[in-house]
Structure formats: C-alpha cells, structure tokens
Tab-separated table of C-alpha atoms and ligand atoms in Angstrom:
chain	number	residue	atom	x	y	z
M	1	MET	CA	10.704	-21.582	-27.974
M	2	PRO	CA	9.333	-21.688	-24.416
M	3	ILE	CA	6.058	-20.288	-24.052
M	4	ARG	CA	6.559	-16.565	-22.561
M	5	THR	CA	2.765	-15.391	-21.843
M	6	ILE	CA	2.352	-15.122	-18.207
M	7	ILE	CA	-1.100	-16.239	-17.421
M	8	GLU	CA	-3.562	-15.372	-14.355
M	9	PRO	CA	-2.352	-18.413	-12.372
M	10	PHE	CA	-6.074	-19.074	-11.455
M	11	ARG	CA	-9.422	-19.735	-12.993
M	12	ILE	CA	-12.587	-18.002	-12.201
M	13	LYS	CA	-15.222	-19.964	-10.162
M	14	SER	CA	-17.238	-17.178	-8.886
M	15	VAL	CA	-18.139	-13.761	-10.757
M	16	GLU	CA	-19.184	-10.420	-9.995
M	17	PRO	CA	-20.552	-8.303	-12.647
M	18	ILE	CA	-19.109	-4.833	-13.025
M	19	ARG	CA	-21.207	-1.942	-14.284
M	20	TRP	CA	-21.076	0.010	-17.775
M	21	THR	CA	-22.041	3.699	-18.030
M	22	THR	CA	-22.353	5.779	-20.573
M	23	ARG	CA	-19.990	9.027	-20.920
M	24	LYS	CA	-22.860	11.015	-20.297
M	25	GLU	CA	-23.961	9.356	-17.281
M	26	ARG	CA	-20.587	9.653	-15.984
M	27	GLU	CA	-20.424	13.548	-16.502
M	28	GLU	CA	-23.860	13.520	-14.509
M	29	LEU	CA	-22.197	11.212	-11.533
M	30	LEU	CA	-18.855	12.820	-11.547
M	31	LYS	CA	-20.667	16.235	-10.911
M	32	LYS	CA	-23.016	15.244	-8.679
M	33	ALA	CA	-19.950	13.919	-6.510
M	34	SER	CA	-18.540	17.187	-7.002
M	35	TYR	CA	-15.270	16.091	-8.862
M	36	ASN	CA	-14.045	13.957	-6.022
M	37	VAL	CA	-13.982	10.384	-6.901
M	38	PHE	CA	-14.199	9.328	-3.421
M	39	LEU	CA	-17.766	10.490	-3.152
M	40	LEU	CA	-18.600	8.314	-6.151
M	41	ASP	CA	-20.753	5.296	-5.732
M	42	ALA	CA	-18.484	1.853	-6.099
M	43	GLU	CA	-21.492	0.558	-8.019
M	44	ASP	CA	-20.780	3.626	-10.998
M	45	VAL	CA	-17.173	2.449	-11.316
M	46	LEU	CA	-16.410	-0.188	-14.123
M	47	ILE	CA	-12.722	-0.794	-13.112
M	48	ASP	CA	-11.811	0.130	-9.513
M	49	LEU	CA	-7.870	1.294	-8.647
M	50	LEU	CA	-8.766	3.464	-5.999
M	51	THR	CA	-6.770	0.954	-3.686
M	52	ASP	CA	-5.242	-2.589	-3.191
M	53	SER	CA	-5.920	-2.741	0.482
M	54	GLY	CA	-8.883	-5.011	1.487
M	55	THR	CA	-9.794	-5.480	-1.826
M	56	GLY	CA	-8.517	-8.761	-3.105
M	57	ALA	CA	-10.096	-11.799	-4.160
M	58	MET	CA	-10.254	-14.723	-1.658
M	59	SER	CA	-9.593	-18.310	-3.167
M	60	THR	CA	-11.100	-21.431	-2.588
M	61	ALA	CA	-8.827	-22.753	0.007
M	62	GLN	CA	-9.382	-19.230	2.000
M	63	TRP	CA	-13.282	-19.648	1.627
M	64	ALA	CA	-13.248	-23.086	2.837
M	65	ALA	CA	-11.075	-22.216	5.638
M	66	VAL	CA	-13.844	-19.458	6.403
M	67	MET	CA	-16.056	-22.135	6.876
M	68	GLN	CA	-13.640	-23.367	9.767
M	69	GLY	CA	-13.684	-20.691	12.027
M	70	ASP	CA	-14.524	-21.074	15.454
M	71	GLU	CA	-16.554	-17.890	17.185
M	72	SER	CA	-14.989	-18.855	20.871
M	73	TYR	CA	-14.499	-16.012	22.597
M	74	ALA	CA	-10.990	-17.337	24.134
M	75	GLY	CA	-8.537	-19.960	22.723
M	76	SER	CA	-10.169	-20.910	19.392
M	77	PRO	CA	-8.629	-23.212	17.305
M	78	SER	CA	-9.005	-20.635	14.642
M	79	PHE	CA	-6.421	-18.224	16.604
M	80	TYR	CA	-3.521	-21.295	16.684
M	81	ARG	CA	-4.193	-21.813	13.054
M	82	PHE	CA	-3.457	-18.126	12.210
M	83	ARG	CA	-0.613	-17.829	15.066
M	84	ASP	CA	1.175	-20.753	13.653
M	85	SER	CA	0.678	-19.862	10.115
M	86	VAL	CA	2.232	-16.008	10.744
M	87	GLN	CA	4.760	-17.372	12.944
M	88	GLU	CA	6.301	-19.720	10.303
M	89	ILE	CA	6.952	-16.697	7.922
M	90	MET	CA	7.576	-14.228	10.376
M	91	GLY	CA	8.963	-16.079	13.467
M	92	TYR	CA	8.455	-13.975	16.170
M	93	LYS	CA	7.441	-15.213	19.707
M	94	HIS	CA	4.334	-13.000	20.161
M	95	VAL	CA	1.440	-12.587	18.191
M	96	ILE	CA	-1.267	-10.351	18.269
M	97	PRO	CA	-4.039	-10.006	15.999
M	98	THR	CA	-5.767	-6.402	15.576
M	99	HIS	CA	-8.602	-5.182	13.036
M	100	GLN	CA	-6.409	-3.873	10.630
M	101	GLY	CA	-2.566	-2.522	10.522
M	102	ARG	CA	-3.188	0.836	12.316
M	103	ALA	CA	-4.532	-0.784	14.998
M	104	ALA	CA	-1.321	-2.716	15.383
M	105	GLU	CA	0.746	0.529	15.137
M	106	ARG	CA	-1.248	2.597	17.604
M	107	ILE	CA	-0.551	-0.471	19.953
M	108	LEU	CA	2.976	-0.535	19.312
M	109	PHE	CA	3.534	2.925	19.438
M	110	SER	CA	1.297	3.590	22.821
M	111	VAL	CA	3.789	1.299	24.423
M	112	MET	CA	7.256	1.866	22.823
M	113	CYS	CA	7.102	5.841	22.245
M	114	LYS	CA	6.572	9.012	24.773
M	115	LYS	CA	7.055	12.633	23.849
M	116	GLY	CA	10.626	13.676	22.869
M	117	ASP	CA	11.186	10.270	21.361
M	118	VAL	CA	12.030	9.968	17.786
M	119	VAL	CA	11.083	7.178	15.061
M	120	PRO	CA	13.200	6.518	11.828
M	121	ASN	CA	11.779	4.883	9.115
M	122	ASN	CA	12.458	4.328	5.298
M	123	THR	CA	9.116	6.233	4.888
M	124	HIS	CA	6.137	6.315	7.094
M	125	PHE	CA	3.341	5.376	5.539
M	126	ASP	CA	0.297	8.265	6.480
M	127	THR	CA	-1.128	6.092	9.316
M	128	THR	CA	1.997	5.074	10.871
M	129	ARG	CA	3.239	8.722	10.867
M	130	ALA	CA	0.194	9.810	12.203
M	131	ASN	CA	0.110	7.189	15.012
M	132	VAL	CA	3.636	7.809	16.003
M	133	GLU	CA	3.254	11.618	16.349
M	134	PHE	CA	-0.276	10.696	18.498
M	135	THR	CA	2.088	9.963	21.096
M	136	GLY	CA	4.086	13.106	21.019
M	137	ALA	CA	7.126	11.490	19.032
M	138	GLU	CA	8.628	12.480	15.985
M	139	ALA	CA	8.618	10.518	12.827
M	140	VAL	CA	11.563	11.118	10.604
M	141	ASP	CA	11.739	9.416	7.106
M	142	LEU	CA	15.371	8.480	6.065
M	143	LEU	CA	14.780	7.438	2.344
M	144	ARG	CA	18.031	7.161	0.000
M	145	GLU	CA	18.502	9.683	-2.370
M	146	GLU	CA	17.621	7.787	-5.558
M	147	GLY	CA	13.971	6.999	-3.997
M	148	ARG	CA	13.126	10.990	-4.178
M	149	HIS	CA	13.173	11.205	-7.585
M	150	PRO	CA	10.379	9.881	-9.668
M	151	GLU	CA	12.285	9.404	-13.077
M	152	VAL	CA	15.501	7.353	-11.559
M	153	ILE	CA	15.536	3.907	-11.846
M	154	HIS	CA	17.047	1.958	-9.442
M	155	PRO	CA	16.386	-1.401	-8.318
M	156	PHE	CA	15.934	-1.115	-4.386
M	157	LYS	CA	14.386	2.617	-4.281
M	158	GLY	CA	12.702	1.850	-0.900
M	159	ASN	CA	16.160	1.332	0.972
M	160	MET	CA	16.776	3.531	4.011
M	161	ASP	CA	19.865	5.914	4.207
M	162	VAL	CA	21.615	3.998	6.887
M	163	GLU	CA	24.590	6.646	7.307
M	164	ALA	CA	21.562	9.201	7.753
M	165	LEU	CA	20.329	6.746	10.532
M	166	GLU	CA	23.626	6.507	12.048
M	167	ALA	CA	23.884	10.470	12.266
M	168	LEU	CA	20.468	10.853	13.476
M	169	ILE	CA	21.007	8.010	16.267
M	170	GLN	CA	24.350	9.858	17.396
M	171	ARG	CA	22.810	13.236	16.875
M	172	VAL	CA	19.312	12.962	19.332
M	173	GLY	CA	21.093	9.968	21.648
M	174	ARG	CA	19.855	6.214	21.835
M	175	ALA	CA	17.925	6.769	24.703
M	176	ARG	CA	15.304	8.632	22.628
M	177	ILE	CA	14.920	6.362	19.707
M	178	PRO	CA	12.663	3.437	21.081
M	179	LEU	CA	13.052	1.508	17.691
M	180	VAL	CA	13.524	1.534	13.960
M	181	MET	CA	11.090	0.873	11.186
M	182	LEU	CA	11.619	-0.453	7.562
M	183	THR	CA	8.690	-0.275	5.394
M	184	VAL	CA	8.526	-3.196	2.913
M	185	THR	CA	7.670	-2.238	-0.122
M	186	ASN	CA	7.908	1.196	0.566
M	187	ASN	CA	4.199	2.006	0.012
M	188	SER	CA	4.313	6.211	0.212
M	189	GLY	CA	7.649	5.963	-2.242
M	190	GLY	CA	5.907	4.462	-5.098
M	191	GLY	CA	5.871	0.441	-3.756
M	192	GLN	CA	9.287	0.538	-4.221
M	193	PRO	CA	11.045	-2.474	-2.652
M	194	VAL	CA	13.990	-2.788	0.161
M	195	SER	CA	16.696	-4.927	-0.596
M	196	MET	CA	18.086	-7.717	2.076
M	197	GLU	CA	21.717	-5.913	1.945
M	198	ASN	CA	20.154	-2.829	3.183
M	199	ALA	CA	17.962	-4.722	5.629
M	200	ARG	CA	21.095	-6.369	6.979
M	201	GLN	CA	22.682	-3.064	7.394
M	202	VAL	CA	19.908	-1.272	9.064
M	203	SER	CA	19.957	-4.328	11.454
M	204	ALA	CA	23.667	-4.150	11.995
M	205	VAL	CA	23.172	-0.514	13.141
M	206	CYS	CA	20.092	-1.036	15.391
M	207	LYS	CA	22.107	-3.962	16.870
M	208	LYS	CA	25.149	-1.736	17.527
M	209	TYR	CA	23.067	0.529	19.626
M	210	GLY	CA	20.356	-1.742	21.267
M	211	ILE	CA	17.583	-0.350	19.228
M	212	PRO	CA	14.935	-2.680	18.247
M	213	LEU	CA	14.059	-3.164	14.457
M	214	TYR	CA	10.392	-3.389	13.520
M	215	PHE	CA	9.218	-4.105	10.024
M	216	ASP	CA	6.192	-2.631	8.824
M	217	ALA	CA	5.480	-5.684	6.803
M	218	CYS	CA	2.359	-4.811	4.565
M	219	ARG	CA	3.612	-6.110	1.313
M	220	PHE	CA	6.422	-8.446	2.487
M	221	ALA	CA	5.941	-10.843	-0.219
M	222	GLU	CA	6.204	-8.737	-3.054
M	223	ASN	CA	9.115	-7.027	-1.610
M	224	SER	CA	10.579	-10.731	-1.433
M	225	TYR	CA	9.742	-11.206	-4.659
M	226	PHE	CA	11.573	-7.936	-5.613
M	227	ILE	CA	14.478	-9.465	-3.965
M	228	LYS	CA	14.694	-13.021	-5.888
M	229	LEU	CA	14.648	-11.233	-9.281
M	230	ARG	CA	16.876	-8.312	-8.419
M	231	GLU	CA	19.527	-9.340	-5.638
M	232	PRO	CA	22.266	-11.109	-6.355
M	233	GLY	CA	22.427	-14.350	-4.411
M	234	TYR	CA	18.619	-15.026	-4.012
M	235	ALA	CA	17.424	-16.322	-7.627
M	236	GLU	CA	17.319	-19.635	-6.170
M	237	LYS	CA	15.802	-19.063	-2.948
M	238	THR	CA	11.806	-19.063	-2.507
M	239	PRO	CA	9.841	-16.099	-1.300
M	240	LYS	CA	9.318	-17.566	1.497
M	241	GLU	CA	12.867	-18.531	2.493
M	242	ILE	CA	13.625	-14.747	1.496
M	243	ALA	CA	11.036	-13.663	3.877
M	244	GLN	CA	11.982	-15.701	6.631
M	245	GLU	CA	15.596	-14.186	6.281
M	246	MET	CA	14.487	-10.690	6.407
M	247	PHE	CA	12.173	-11.131	9.408
M	248	ALA	CA	15.162	-12.948	11.175
M	249	LEU	CA	16.936	-9.211	10.878
M	250	GLY	CA	14.287	-7.716	13.099
M	251	ASP	CA	12.636	-8.140	16.490
M	252	GLY	CA	8.918	-7.440	15.480
M	253	CYS	CA	6.615	-6.427	12.728
M	254	THR	CA	3.250	-4.803	12.285
M	255	MET	CA	0.918	-5.970	9.597
M	256	SER	CA	-2.195	-5.029	7.417
M	257	ALA	CA	-3.978	-8.193	6.077
M	258	LYS	CA	-5.539	-6.472	3.612
M	259	LYS	CA	-2.346	-5.977	1.576
M	260	ASP	CA	0.019	-9.275	1.582
M	261	GLY	CA	-2.388	-11.144	3.951
M	262	MET	CA	-4.816	-11.484	0.812
M	263	ALA	CA	-8.038	-11.094	3.289
M	264	ASN	CA	-10.696	-8.236	3.124
M	265	ILE	CA	-9.992	-7.164	6.693
M	266	GLY	CA	-7.599	-8.006	9.589
M	267	GLY	CA	-3.878	-7.264	10.793
M	268	PHE	CA	-1.721	-8.198	13.632
M	269	LEU	CA	1.350	-7.134	15.715
M	270	CYS	CA	4.735	-9.276	16.492
M	271	THR	CA	7.265	-8.861	19.007
M	272	ASN	CA	9.893	-11.113	20.523
M	273	ASP	CA	10.105	-9.132	23.544
M	274	ASP	CA	7.751	-10.612	26.479
M	275	ILE	CA	7.699	-7.591	28.151
M	276	ILE	CA	6.387	-5.521	25.256
M	277	ALA	CA	4.229	-8.159	24.367
M	278	GLN	CA	2.393	-7.951	27.983
M	279	GLN	CA	1.657	-4.066	27.536
M	280	GLU	CA	0.233	-4.433	24.201
M	281	LYS	CA	-2.241	-7.096	25.062
M	282	ASN	CA	-3.056	-5.288	27.779
M	283	LEU	CA	-3.988	-2.322	25.632
M	284	LEU	CA	-5.308	-4.737	22.998
M	285	ILE	CA	-7.980	-5.968	25.543
M	286	LEU	CA	-9.164	-2.274	26.360
M	287	THR	CA	-9.985	-1.327	22.873
M	288	GLU	CA	-9.422	-4.182	20.379
M	289	GLY	CA	-10.615	-7.691	22.084
M	290	TYR	CA	-9.195	-10.435	23.612
M	291	PRO	CA	-5.586	-11.550	22.610
M	292	THR	CA	-6.825	-14.805	20.617
M	293	TYR	CA	-9.252	-12.485	18.334
M	294	GLY	CA	-8.137	-9.130	18.791
M	295	GLY	CA	-11.296	-7.397	16.964
M	296	LEU	CA	-11.883	-10.295	14.286
M	297	ALA	CA	-13.913	-13.055	13.807
M	298	GLY	CA	-12.426	-16.622	14.042
M	299	ARG	CA	-13.184	-16.847	10.116
M	300	ASP	CA	-11.056	-13.717	9.632
M	301	LEU	CA	-8.372	-15.199	11.291
M	302	GLU	CA	-8.631	-18.270	8.959
M	303	ALA	CA	-8.798	-16.291	5.626
M	304	ILE	CA	-5.565	-14.926	7.003
M	305	ALA	CA	-3.879	-18.022	7.939
M	306	VAL	CA	-4.177	-18.913	4.497
M	307	GLY	CA	-3.688	-15.983	2.956
M	308	ILE	CA	-0.869	-15.120	3.953
M	309	GLN	CA	0.965	-18.198	2.742
M	310	GLU	CA	-0.901	-18.040	-0.548
M	311	ALA	CA	0.695	-14.294	-0.707
M	312	LEU	CA	4.171	-15.966	-1.205
M	313	HIS	CA	3.153	-18.948	-3.778
M	314	GLU	CA	6.028	-17.968	-6.583
M	315	ASP	CA	3.147	-18.303	-9.552
M	316	TYR	CA	0.906	-15.705	-8.038
M	317	LEU	CA	3.914	-12.957	-7.397
M	318	ARG	CA	5.427	-13.660	-10.732
M	319	TYR	CA	1.771	-12.677	-12.103
M	320	ARG	CA	1.407	-9.942	-9.771
M	321	ILE	CA	4.564	-7.871	-10.151
M	322	THR	CA	4.445	-8.983	-14.000
M	323	SER	CA	0.897	-7.310	-14.540
M	324	THR	CA	1.506	-4.054	-12.458
M	325	GLY	CA	5.172	-4.046	-14.480
M	326	TYR	CA	2.944	-4.520	-17.925
M	327	LEU	CA	0.920	-1.708	-17.375
M	328	GLY	CA	4.122	0.491	-16.460
M	329	ARG	CA	5.799	-0.585	-19.557
M	330	LYS	CA	3.012	0.093	-21.766
M	331	LEU	CA	2.458	3.416	-20.686
M	332	THR	CA	6.333	3.985	-20.678
M	333	GLU	CA	6.384	2.959	-24.145
M	334	ALA	CA	3.533	5.151	-25.190
M	335	GLY	CA	5.667	8.265	-23.328
M	336	VAL	CA	3.176	8.589	-20.539
M	337	PRO	CA	5.166	9.966	-17.444
M	338	ILE	CA	5.147	7.418	-14.526
M	339	VAL	CA	6.984	7.068	-11.313
M	340	GLN	CA	9.802	4.667	-12.754
M	341	PRO	CA	10.408	1.632	-12.083
M	342	PRO	CA	6.902	0.307	-11.929
M	343	GLY	CA	6.569	-0.814	-8.070
M	344	GLY	CA	4.749	-4.115	-6.694
M	345	HIS	CA	0.771	-2.732	-6.263
M	346	ALA	CA	0.584	0.251	-8.310
M	347	ILE	CA	1.119	2.781	-10.823
M	348	TYR	CA	1.958	6.240	-10.044
M	349	LEU	CA	1.252	8.684	-13.130
M	350	ASP	CA	3.202	11.723	-12.718
M	351	ALA	CA	0.159	14.607	-13.019
M	352	ARG	CA	2.565	17.509	-13.222
M	353	THR	CA	4.239	16.303	-16.406
M	354	PHE	CA	1.271	14.672	-17.829
M	355	LEU	CA	-0.548	17.869	-17.760
M	356	PRO	CA	1.995	20.931	-17.786
M	357	HIS	CA	-0.445	23.486	-18.404
M	358	ILE	CA	-2.544	23.194	-15.409
M	359	PRO	CA	-1.493	25.222	-12.590
M	360	LEU	CA	-0.543	23.354	-9.167
M	361	ASN	CA	-3.280	25.631	-7.420
M	362	GLN	CA	-5.872	24.049	-10.258
M	363	PHE	CA	-4.848	20.500	-8.802
M	364	PRO	CA	-3.464	18.552	-12.133
M	365	GLY	CA	-3.499	15.420	-10.288
M	366	VAL	CA	-7.604	15.865	-9.202
M	367	ALA	CA	-7.857	16.850	-13.049
M	368	LEU	CA	-6.348	13.838	-14.484
M	369	THR	CA	-8.064	11.675	-12.041
M	370	CYS	CA	-11.618	12.842	-12.842
M	371	GLU	CA	-10.990	12.391	-16.811
M	372	LEU	CA	-10.113	8.796	-16.150
M	373	TYR	CA	-13.508	8.486	-14.883
M	374	LEU	CA	-15.140	10.370	-17.567
M	375	GLU	CA	-13.203	8.472	-20.419
M	376	GLY	CA	-13.592	5.161	-19.053
M	377	GLY	CA	-15.291	4.887	-15.717
M	378	ILE	CA	-11.788	3.857	-13.820
M	379	ARG	CA	-11.388	5.034	-10.475
M	380	ALA	CA	-7.744	6.156	-9.353
M	381	VAL	CA	-6.620	8.179	-6.552
M	382	GLU	CA	-5.231	11.627	-6.464
M	383	ILE	CA	-1.894	11.906	-4.297
M	384	GLY	CA	-0.925	15.426	-4.099
M	385	GLY	CA	-1.849	19.210	-3.701
M	386	LEU	CA	-5.284	18.162	-2.427
M	387	MET	CA	-4.066	15.284	-0.290
M	388	PHE	CA	-1.348	16.875	1.460
M	389	GLY	CA	-1.898	20.662	0.537
M	390	LYS	CA	1.236	22.918	0.074
M	391	ALA	CA	3.699	20.075	1.389
M	392	ALA	CA	3.117	18.004	-1.465
M	393	LYS	CA	6.170	17.710	-3.825
M	394	MET	CA	4.749	15.872	-6.143
M	395	ASP	CA	1.232	15.359	-7.953
M	396	LEU	CA	0.750	11.858	-8.499
M	397	VAL	CA	-2.225	9.656	-9.357
M	398	ARG	CA	-2.049	6.298	-8.157
M	399	LEU	CA	-3.455	2.977	-10.054
M	400	ALA	CA	-3.640	0.629	-7.103
M	401	ILE	CA	-4.296	-3.185	-8.578
M	402	PRO	CA	-6.536	-5.016	-6.508
M	403	ARG	CA	-4.984	-8.819	-5.803
M	404	ARG	CA	-6.510	-11.625	-7.952
M	405	VAL	CA	-9.310	-9.124	-9.260
M	406	TYR	CA	-8.888	-8.043	-12.521
M	407	THR	CA	-7.436	-9.802	-15.432
M	408	GLN	CA	-4.914	-8.941	-18.487
M	409	SER	CA	-7.745	-7.765	-20.420
M	410	HIS	CA	-9.085	-5.373	-17.820
M	411	ILE	CA	-5.697	-4.051	-17.530
M	412	ASP	CA	-5.454	-3.835	-21.579
M	413	TYR	CA	-8.869	-1.585	-21.315
M	414	VAL	CA	-7.029	0.797	-18.537
M	415	ILE	CA	-3.909	1.301	-20.561
M	416	GLU	CA	-6.194	2.480	-24.061
M	417	VAL	CA	-8.460	4.539	-21.809
M	418	LEU	CA	-5.132	6.309	-20.258
M	419	LEU	CA	-3.584	6.676	-23.929
M	420	GLU	CA	-6.884	8.111	-24.876
M	421	VAL	CA	-6.449	10.838	-22.334
M	422	TRP	CA	-2.760	10.909	-22.932
M	423	LYS	CA	-3.773	11.765	-26.655
M	424	ARG	CA	-5.922	14.844	-25.558
M	425	ARG	CA	-4.245	16.326	-22.789
M	426	GLU	CA	-4.129	19.590	-23.646
M	427	ASP	CA	-7.978	20.013	-23.321
M	428	VAL	CA	-8.225	18.728	-19.729
M	429	ASP	CA	-9.094	21.378	-17.552
M	430	GLY	CA	-7.864	22.488	-14.279
M	431	MET	CA	-10.106	22.180	-10.790
M	432	GLU	CA	-11.380	25.126	-8.706
M	433	LEU	CA	-11.602	23.847	-4.877
M	434	LEU	CA	-15.214	24.861	-3.454
M	435	TYR	CA	-14.911	23.076	0.135
M	436	GLU	CA	-12.458	21.822	2.000
M	437	ALA	CA	-12.835	20.372	5.769
M	438	PRO	CA	-9.957	21.191	8.456
M	439	PHE	CA	-8.182	17.678	8.251
M	440	LEU	CA	-7.706	14.739	5.529
M	441	ARG	CA	-9.612	17.336	3.064
M	442	HIS	CA	-9.094	15.120	0.065
M	443	PHE	CA	-11.863	12.719	1.384
M	444	THR	CA	-14.699	15.142	1.715
M	445	ALA	CA	-13.530	18.011	-0.628
M	446	ARG	CA	-15.831	19.623	-3.543
M	447	LEU	CA	-14.072	20.853	-6.547
M	448	CYS	CA	-15.429	22.209	-9.808
M	449	PRO	CA	-13.523	22.431	-13.582
M	450	THR	CA	-12.349	26.084	-13.945
M	451	ALA	CA	-14.093	26.659	-17.217
M	452	GLU	CA	-17.522	25.725	-15.288
M	453	VAL	CA	-16.607	28.257	-12.694
M	454	ALA	CA	-15.895	30.737	-15.155
M	455	ALA	CA	-18.752	30.104	-17.372
M	456	ALA	CA	-21.036	30.653	-14.173
M	457	ALA	CA	-19.390	33.767	-13.508
M	458	ARG	CA	-20.294	35.404	-16.598
Q	1	PLP	C1	-2.045	0.084	4.428
Q	1	PLP	C2	-0.819	0.380	5.361
Q	1	PLP	C3	-0.770	0.389	6.597
Q	1	PLP	C4	-2.469	0.573	7.241
Q	1	PLP	O1	-2.898	-0.487	7.245
Q	1	PLP	P1	-4.599	-0.789	7.419
Q	1	PLP	O2	-4.826	-2.052	7.454
Q	1	PLP	O3	-4.873	0.058	6.472
Q	1	PLP	O4	-4.696	-0.007	8.966
Q	1	PLP	C5	0.218	0.616	7.349
Q	1	PLP	N1	1.620	0.740	6.603
Q	1	PLP	C6	1.434	0.607	5.275
Q	1	PLP	C7	2.854	0.670	4.552
Q	1	PLP	C8	0.503	0.424	4.485
Q	1	PLP	O5	0.236	0.298	3.322
C-alpha cells in the first residue's frame, strides 16, 4: 500500500504561541466587542480564520530573501528580481508593483475606464467592483448558472457565462467595454476555480471584438492546481505550466501578493500595452511611489519574488487544497451545510440552513460566527445580511485558511468545535443590530443577542 496521509510539506522552525481563553472570558470579550468579531483583539483569538489575506507564514527562503532587500529609491536589484520572477510566470511585458491588490485595481481602472463604460467579470471581488464603480463605469457579473447555487457540485463553478459575455458586448457595443476581467479563483463565489477551456473561450470572444482580457490573479496557483486535478489533459502538466498557459490567453493582470504571493503585503499590475503601462506608471508615481518600488520596501519585493514561485510548488498545493477539502469533507459527512464543493482558500458555512429558526433580520451568519468564538475561540467572518444588507442572497460564514499557518490538528480542532455547535444549534440565539455606520457597516456594527435585549426590556 502506498502511504496516503498527506502531511504539511514543511517543518516548523519558528513558533508563535496562541492564547487559550476560558468560555467565561470569551463571553465577556465578545460582549465587550459588541458581538462583532472584527472588534475582538487578535490576541484573544485562538484560531483566526477571518481571512487568508496577508496572514500566511513565510518560508526560510523568503526570510533569507528579505535580508537581501535593497532599499534604493530607483533601480533596486530587488525590483529586478521581483520583475523577473513575476514575468517568468505571468509573461507580461510590464510589471508595476503596488502596495496591495486594490491599488493595482484603482490604477488599472482609472487608466482604462470612464463614465458609461461596462466591465464584465465572472464575479467582481468587492474592492474590484468598488474601484470600477468609482470611475463611473458599471461592473457586471457574468457567472455561469451552476456557480450561483451553493449545493450544486461542479468542477469549475467559477466559470464565466461566455454566451452572456458575447450578448453583453453586442448589446452595449464594443466601444463601451474597455476590458474584460476573469477572477481566478472566484473569491466571492466561494473560491471556485475557472477552467482553462473557459478562459480560452473568454479569450476568443475578447479577441474577436478586440477587447483586452485581464486576470484578477490573486489565487492563480490554487486555480492552476484545480485545473491539474479536474480538467482533462492537464494531469501531467506542472502548476507553473498551467499558470503560464492561462496568462498567455490575456493581456495583463492585477494581483494581491497577500494571497498566492505568499507575502504579508504587496501587489502588482501587469500589462502588455506600452501606452497603458506609461499612463499607469505616471499615476503610480502620484500615489504609490516610483515604478521600481510602488509603495513597497525592497524587502517586500524580495519576499514576493520568492513567494509567488513557492505558491506553485506541487507539494504545497496538494497540502493546501487537500487540507481545505478535508475540513469540507468532515463537515459534509456530519451533515453540516457548506458551499459545495470546497474551494481553495476557504470553507463557507450556509448559516440559513444551519440555523433555520433564526429570521434573516436577526443575522443567522453573525449568530453562528459568535457561537464559533464562544465555543472554541475561533474567528470566522459573516458574509451575508450584515455585510450586504437586503441585497444578500445568502448568509454565509467563511472559514478562510491562512497559508502554511495551521496544521491538521488545528483543523481537527475546528471540526470538533463546529460539530459541537451543530449539535446544539437549536439553542443559538439571533442578533439584534444596535448600531450601524452608513458604509461598510459590518466592520463597526454593534449587536446584541435577542434574548438579552428582551431580558433588558423586562
Ligand atoms: C484580496 C483580493 C483583491 C484585493 O486585494 P488586496 O490586496 O486586499 O487589496 C482583489 N481581488 C480578489 C479576488 C481578492 O481576493
């Protein structure tokens, strides 16, 4: 029998203690945080699954590269190492560093979009949508039907609806569509991958109408590995070859290095277009910095240069995708409702099905998030009614997995805590909203369990 256990493909050289709290303490802490986990101190969290963005562990090779960081203002060798590493994978002519992904988005859309334009995407991530709309353009999501149903199992639920894309181009006219974007993997749609076949079809439509295609490449390595596992003809290719093939279908990309860049900060923007690149660099100098550092330190560029290559290592990706899938599988086996199939970077709990007795105006997603913290000191995030208001189509709780940070026993602990909450789910109370800010209210909202509100009124 071959050995089947998939282990973490690293050993641990530097450890960071995590802090236990008692349930009694967590009750106090959560109350003090007004039942909003964004208001908790990170030190009061045992397992932090709030986000996979910038929360990963760097490798010894990355830390060694950090020491090579050259902090020259212009023409630093760190920039050239960064540029060469990015170009080897992405293949684009111009590589423009930025402080994170949204800065790349702001610069790209400021240069390419104007009022009245339309930008199609499989699904815009929230900062992407906001940056498109800030230019006066319209952000249109063209996800295929299967991607819109949490329970449906399909290998590539991130795919764009290619017919809808062509229909949109014909309806609004090519002149109003400055670019098409494809987000790999589709973060807002549950971390679901896009197939090479779909990228090829989208690229063909773009070429037919002369519209540039850009990738939102944040999780390009995870997407490449899903293609290797699931798409016929790719089993023998390396994740890097798959990534190279996909990027060759487009004209540029935006990237948050806090995801598959394996860095704690950073991002970049790529394009093949000389004129656009010049305009982008001019804007970069205005707000981010000189084009050989773009708001980053030389050491950050070094960390990204190494990290973006490590994200494509097959043993890392096998561990990454398998451990997320392991969490999803164990929960599914116990009957816990999650978005299927498990994505690359996170598991999404379906809070409406988990807590059917809690009405939507009492935020089932927030209630479940609070319960996970109370039960086991786990911090997740609500993506539903509190975040999006009445526009929310689902109430999800995202368990995002930081890269190379937690081991299988941490994941086993998360499973145990979740199953404990699942067992006594009928006792979980809804939440009443006490305070909301006019924008992005989920970050600062204050809430209270409905039973406490009722008790106080008596
Ligand atoms: C995180 C993310 C961004 C934005 O990147 P930041 O580094 O957080 O600014 C854009 N698109 C997608 C798909 C993302 O996941």
